[in-house]
Tab-separated table of C-alpha atoms in Angstrom:
chain	number	residue	atom	x	y	z
A	1	MET	CA	-29.313	17.021	-34.981
A	2	ASN	CA	-31.260	20.026	-33.863
A	3	HIS	CA	-34.871	19.335	-33.924
A	4	THR	CA	-37.803	21.752	-33.698
A	5	THR	CA	-40.853	20.842	-32.613
A	6	ALA	CA	-44.487	22.104	-32.967
A	7	GLU	CA	-44.548	21.950	-28.907
A	8	GLN	CA	-42.006	24.760	-28.331
A	9	VAL	CA	-43.910	27.468	-27.191
A	10	PRO	CA	-42.255	30.848	-27.643
A	11	GLU	CA	-42.693	33.793	-25.016
A	12	PRO	CA	-45.945	35.699	-25.841
A	13	THR	CA	-45.362	39.255	-27.037
A	14	GLU	CA	-49.029	39.817	-27.535
A	15	PRO	CA	-51.547	40.309	-24.432
A	16	LEU	CA	-53.448	37.127	-23.192
A	17	LYS	CA	-56.501	36.503	-24.865
A	18	TYR	CA	-59.914	36.494	-22.982
A	19	LEU	CA	-62.368	33.778	-24.398
A	20	SER	CA	-65.801	34.276	-25.095
A	21	LYS	CA	-68.291	31.174	-24.215
A	22	GLU	CA	-68.407	30.059	-27.565
A	23	GLU	CA	-64.626	30.084	-28.049
A	24	ALA	CA	-64.384	28.184	-25.101
A	25	ALA	CA	-66.507	25.478	-26.212
A	26	VAL	CA	-65.024	25.514	-29.803
A	27	ILE	CA	-61.264	25.021	-28.105
A	28	GLU	CA	-63.086	22.117	-25.813
A	29	LYS	CA	-64.478	20.261	-29.052
A	30	GLU	CA	-61.461	20.489	-30.903
A	31	LEU	CA	-59.408	18.894	-28.025
A	32	LEU	CA	-62.011	16.087	-27.324
A	33	LYS	CA	-62.413	15.683	-31.412
A	34	GLU	CA	-59.163	16.506	-33.134
A	35	TYR	CA	-56.653	16.002	-30.247
A	36	ARG	CA	-58.238	13.177	-28.934
A	37	PHE	CA	-58.343	14.241	-25.252
A	38	GLY	CA	-60.921	11.763	-23.316
A	39	HIS	CA	-63.538	14.025	-21.458
A	40	GLN	CA	-62.399	12.605	-18.247
A	41	GLN	CA	-59.090	13.054	-18.969
A	42	LEU	CA	-59.450	16.881	-19.112
A	43	ILE	CA	-61.690	16.915	-16.115
A	44	GLU	CA	-58.882	15.358	-14.251
A	45	ILE	CA	-56.389	17.692	-15.490
A	46	TRP	CA	-58.466	20.883	-14.447
A	47	GLY	CA	-59.447	19.484	-11.024
A	48	HIS	CA	-55.756	18.677	-10.245
A	49	ALA	CA	-54.795	21.953	-11.370
A	50	CYS	CA	-57.341	23.798	-9.342
A	51	ALA	CA	-56.213	21.871	-6.123
A	52	LEU	CA	-52.938	22.955	-7.074
A	53	ALA	CA	-54.143	26.673	-7.008
A	54	ILE	CA	-56.073	26.251	-3.724
A	55	THR	CA	-52.535	25.013	-2.440
A	56	LYS	CA	-50.875	28.171	-3.368
A	57	ALA	CA	-53.816	30.737	-2.576
A	58	PHE	CA	-54.816	29.090	0.872
A	59	PRO	CA	-51.750	26.815	1.861
A	60	LEU	CA	-52.370	24.881	5.191
A	61	SER	CA	-50.031	27.134	7.513
A	62	ALA	CA	-52.562	30.048	6.594
A	63	PHE	CA	-55.612	28.826	7.967
A	64	SER	CA	-56.904	30.225	11.174
A	65	LYS	CA	-59.007	27.186	12.072
A	66	LYS	CA	-57.358	24.118	13.915
A	67	GLN	CA	-58.585	21.752	10.954
A	68	PRO	CA	-57.816	22.252	6.934
A	69	THR	CA	-61.868	22.286	6.274
A	70	VAL	CA	-62.842	23.380	3.023
A	71	LEU	CA	-66.522	23.247	1.214
A	72	VAL	CA	-66.463	22.377	-2.162
A	73	ILE	CA	-70.041	23.110	-3.949
A	74	CYS	CA	-70.467	21.341	-7.091
A	75	GLY	CA	-72.939	22.066	-9.785
A	76	PRO	CA	-74.593	19.012	-12.016
A	77	GLU	CA	-72.395	19.639	-14.997
A	78	GLN	CA	-68.752	19.916	-16.145
A	79	ASN	CA	-68.117	22.598	-13.645
A	80	GLY	CA	-69.278	20.261	-10.672
A	81	SER	CA	-67.367	17.354	-11.913
A	82	VAL	CA	-63.848	19.275	-11.975
A	83	GLY	CA	-65.112	20.590	-8.153
A	84	LEU	CA	-65.496	16.532	-7.632
A	85	VAL	CA	-61.845	15.943	-8.558
A	86	CYS	CA	-60.604	19.184	-7.038
A	87	ALA	CA	-61.835	17.921	-3.693
A	88	ARG	CA	-60.133	14.361	-4.041
A	89	HIS	CA	-57.003	15.762	-4.808
A	90	LEU	CA	-57.225	18.275	-2.048
A	91	ARG	CA	-57.998	15.613	0.549
A	92	ILE	CA	-54.285	13.773	-0.788
A	93	PHE	CA	-53.111	17.430	-0.026
A	94	GLU	CA	-54.297	16.770	3.478
A	95	TYR	CA	-56.837	19.327	3.372
A	96	GLU	CA	-60.356	18.262	4.487
A	97	PRO	CA	-63.054	18.667	1.996
A	98	THR	CA	-66.518	18.324	2.203
A	99	ILE	CA	-68.572	18.183	-0.755
A	100	PHE	CA	-72.199	19.684	-1.380
A	101	TYR	CA	-73.447	18.102	-4.594
A	102	PRO	CA	-77.157	18.663	-4.139
A	103	LYS	CA	-78.176	17.612	-8.034
A	104	ARG	CA	-76.565	14.750	-9.259
A	105	THR	CA	-76.396	13.547	-12.785
A	106	GLN	CA	-77.203	10.208	-14.171
A	107	ASN	CA	-73.801	10.672	-16.272
A	108	THR	CA	-71.683	7.493	-15.301
A	109	MET	CA	-68.739	9.447	-15.702
A	110	TYR	CA	-69.688	12.042	-12.985
A	111	GLN	CA	-70.918	8.993	-10.674
A	112	ASP	CA	-67.418	7.709	-11.364
A	113	PHE	CA	-65.900	11.215	-9.811
A	114	THR	CA	-68.425	10.891	-7.000
A	115	THR	CA	-67.687	7.135	-5.997
A	116	GLN	CA	-63.991	7.879	-5.983
A	117	CYS	CA	-64.864	10.829	-3.549
A	118	GLU	CA	-66.795	8.732	-1.141
A	119	LYS	CA	-64.171	5.779	-1.300
A	120	MET	CA	-61.632	8.418	0.055
A	121	ASP	CA	-64.261	9.061	3.114
A	122	ILE	CA	-64.877	12.801	1.733
A	123	PRO	CA	-68.282	13.312	3.268
A	124	PHE	CA	-71.151	14.943	1.570
A	125	LEU	CA	-73.567	17.411	2.721
A	126	SER	CA	-77.175	16.592	2.561
A	127	TYR	CA	-78.278	20.059	2.625
A	128	LEU	CA	-76.548	23.661	2.712
A	129	PRO	CA	-76.910	25.361	5.941
A	130	THR	CA	-79.002	28.755	5.125
A	131	GLU	CA	-77.583	30.121	8.536
A	132	VAL	CA	-74.496	31.951	7.050
A	133	GLN	CA	-72.497	31.742	10.472
A	134	LEU	CA	-72.580	27.783	10.331
A	135	ILE	CA	-70.561	28.035	6.836
A	136	ASN	CA	-68.388	30.626	8.157
A	137	ASP	CA	-67.722	28.690	11.682
A	138	ALA	CA	-66.841	25.197	10.046
A	139	TYR	CA	-64.918	26.212	7.089
A	140	ASN	CA	-61.844	27.670	6.087
A	141	ILE	CA	-62.944	28.686	2.748
A	142	VAL	CA	-65.857	27.596	-0.062
A	143	ILE	CA	-64.992	26.277	-3.547
A	144	ASP	CA	-67.413	27.326	-5.933
A	145	ALA	CA	-67.918	24.669	-8.543
A	146	ILE	CA	-71.507	25.385	-9.423
A	147	LEU	CA	-72.055	26.771	-12.572
A	148	GLY	CA	-69.564	27.294	-15.428
A	149	THR	CA	-69.495	28.092	-18.888
A	150	GLU	CA	-71.927	25.491	-19.732
A	151	SER	CA	-74.586	27.485	-17.878
A	152	ASP	CA	-76.573	29.835	-18.980
A	153	HIS	CA	-76.460	33.348	-17.278
A	154	GLY	CA	-79.930	34.338	-15.859
A	155	GLU	CA	-81.476	30.920	-16.246
A	156	GLU	CA	-80.178	29.813	-12.831
A	157	GLN	CA	-82.810	27.327	-11.073
A	158	GLU	CA	-83.353	26.110	-7.635
A	159	PRO	CA	-81.700	24.889	-5.682
A	160	PHE	CA	-78.547	27.042	-7.175
A	161	THR	CA	-80.407	30.593	-6.790
A	162	SER	CA	-80.853	30.005	-3.145
A	163	ILE	CA	-77.023	28.522	-2.830
A	164	LEU	CA	-75.810	31.858	-4.634
A	165	THR	CA	-78.033	33.991	-2.004
A	166	THR	CA	-75.978	32.143	0.720
A	167	LEU	CA	-72.866	32.445	-0.827
A	168	LYS	CA	-73.192	36.346	-1.155
A	169	GLN	CA	-73.393	36.670	1.990
A	170	VAL	CA	-70.506	34.406	3.641
A	171	LYS	CA	-67.462	36.040	5.252
A	172	ILE	CA	-64.700	33.316	4.592
A	173	PRO	CA	-62.965	33.405	1.156
A	174	ILE	CA	-64.677	32.131	-2.225
A	175	ALA	CA	-62.543	30.307	-4.709
A	176	SER	CA	-64.402	29.809	-8.312
A	177	VAL	CA	-63.654	27.513	-10.800
A	178	ASP	CA	-63.659	29.112	-14.567
A	179	VAL	CA	-66.731	31.182	-14.000
A	180	PRO	CA	-67.919	32.586	-10.777
A	181	SER	CA	-71.374	31.275	-10.330
A	182	GLY	CA	-74.015	33.795	-11.311
A	183	TRP	CA	-71.587	35.636	-13.590
A	184	ASP	CA	-72.241	36.148	-17.476
A	185	ALA	CA	-68.931	34.062	-18.893
A	186	ASP	CA	-68.749	37.201	-21.778
A	187	LYS	CA	-69.600	40.069	-19.422
A	188	ALA	CA	-68.055	41.636	-16.418
A	189	ASN	CA	-69.687	40.624	-13.260
A	190	ALA	CA	-72.566	43.498	-12.211
A	191	ASP	CA	-74.356	41.451	-9.561
A	192	GLY	CA	-73.070	37.938	-8.095
A	193	ILE	CA	-70.782	36.516	-5.532
A	194	THR	CA	-67.417	38.054	-5.118
A	195	PRO	CA	-64.761	35.414	-4.883
A	196	GLU	CA	-60.918	36.145	-3.741
A	197	VAL	CA	-59.859	33.566	-6.167
A	198	LEU	CA	-60.572	32.474	-9.869
A	199	ILE	CA	-59.013	29.384	-11.440
A	200	SER	CA	-59.439	30.015	-15.378
A	201	LEU	CA	-59.332	26.764	-17.202
A	202	ASN	CA	-57.536	26.467	-20.621
A	203	ALA	CA	-57.847	30.374	-20.843
A	204	PRO	CA	-59.639	33.169	-19.006
A	205	LYS	CA	-63.070	34.281	-20.094
A	206	LYS	CA	-64.127	37.597	-20.995
A	207	CYS	CA	-65.907	38.229	-17.700
A	208	ALA	CA	-62.446	37.679	-15.963
A	209	LYS	CA	-60.961	40.966	-17.443
A	210	GLY	CA	-62.671	43.050	-14.576
A	211	PHE	CA	-61.274	40.630	-11.869
A	212	SER	CA	-59.422	42.164	-9.380
A	213	GLY	CA	-58.744	38.918	-6.885
A	214	LYS	CA	-56.137	36.435	-7.133
A	215	HIS	CA	-56.308	34.850	-10.541
A	216	PHE	CA	-55.010	31.362	-11.642
A	217	LEU	CA	-54.611	29.924	-15.112
A	218	ALA	CA	-54.541	26.101	-15.653
A	219	GLY	CA	-53.613	25.962	-19.501
A	220	ARG	CA	-50.021	24.685	-19.742
A	221	PHE	CA	-51.391	21.060	-21.119
A	222	LEU	CA	-52.750	22.904	-24.355
A	223	PRO	CA	-51.120	21.798	-27.573
A	224	TYR	CA	-49.275	24.322	-29.239
A	225	ASP	CA	-50.885	24.235	-32.323
A	226	ILE	CA	-54.169	25.250	-30.666
A	227	GLN	CA	-52.699	28.145	-28.740
A	228	LYS	CA	-51.344	29.421	-32.111
A	229	LYS	CA	-54.575	28.877	-33.981
A	230	PHE	CA	-56.656	30.620	-31.309
A	231	ASP	CA	-54.091	33.453	-30.769
A	232	LEU	CA	-54.282	32.593	-27.190
A	233	ASN	CA	-51.284	34.178	-26.139
A	234	LEU	CA	-50.582	31.964	-22.928
A	235	PRO	CA	-48.048	33.552	-20.439
A	236	GLU	CA	-44.918	31.749	-19.742
A	237	PHE	CA	-45.185	28.927	-16.873
A	238	PRO	CA	-42.812	28.804	-13.915
A	239	GLY	CA	-40.547	25.762	-13.937
A	240	THR	CA	-42.831	22.834	-14.116
A	241	ASP	CA	-46.078	23.949	-12.567
A	242	SER	CA	-49.392	23.289	-14.541
A	243	LEU	CA	-50.844	26.696	-13.616
A	244	VAL	CA	-49.663	30.091	-13.439
A	245	GLU	CA	-50.776	33.330	-11.364
A	246	LEU	CA	-51.873	36.040	-13.610
């Protein structure tokens, strides 16, 4: 008997949808409430996909430095926890991540992600050097997991305003998670950091329309009914990959 299931995803004929901040929040809420995904489960999926995107954009063989060092800067909210998971998987993939996590939270789940990194001997910086050349010399790339869609544009506070000022000056590549920090999620960037790589979660945000760098999408896990309901028109993912380069 030939069974047709709701999970069979047809190849999209309409253009990929770019989500507003509000639409992204609605989709995430539906995943949690209606589809019974766990919050920790989603962060694990996203963090793992981010690590895979880094391996595709910056394979170990492409690094000019002897050590495959990566600086992962994590914010206090969800994007930061995605960064922690990304760092853990990069360590498994034989990269050498170092984490800067200046504003830790009391959220026990985020504390668990932190402990997992500590148990894998991933070092944590106590401060971020303000001398940009020190960062350029010590690391191959920076992963920006600071401010995501949960942060309000224009309301960044210390230490993040100083961190963003530093990141605007670094010469090594930056890879941003979901929304480049300092950007308005709903608009193209006017004045902010300039990442070489962007890793969109679930679906790209409106700010990514004008992004000219290497752009990955981590959204293969989304149930087809959600894709259809929100007219996401996700592209075809290659083979068994959990992400696709747009």
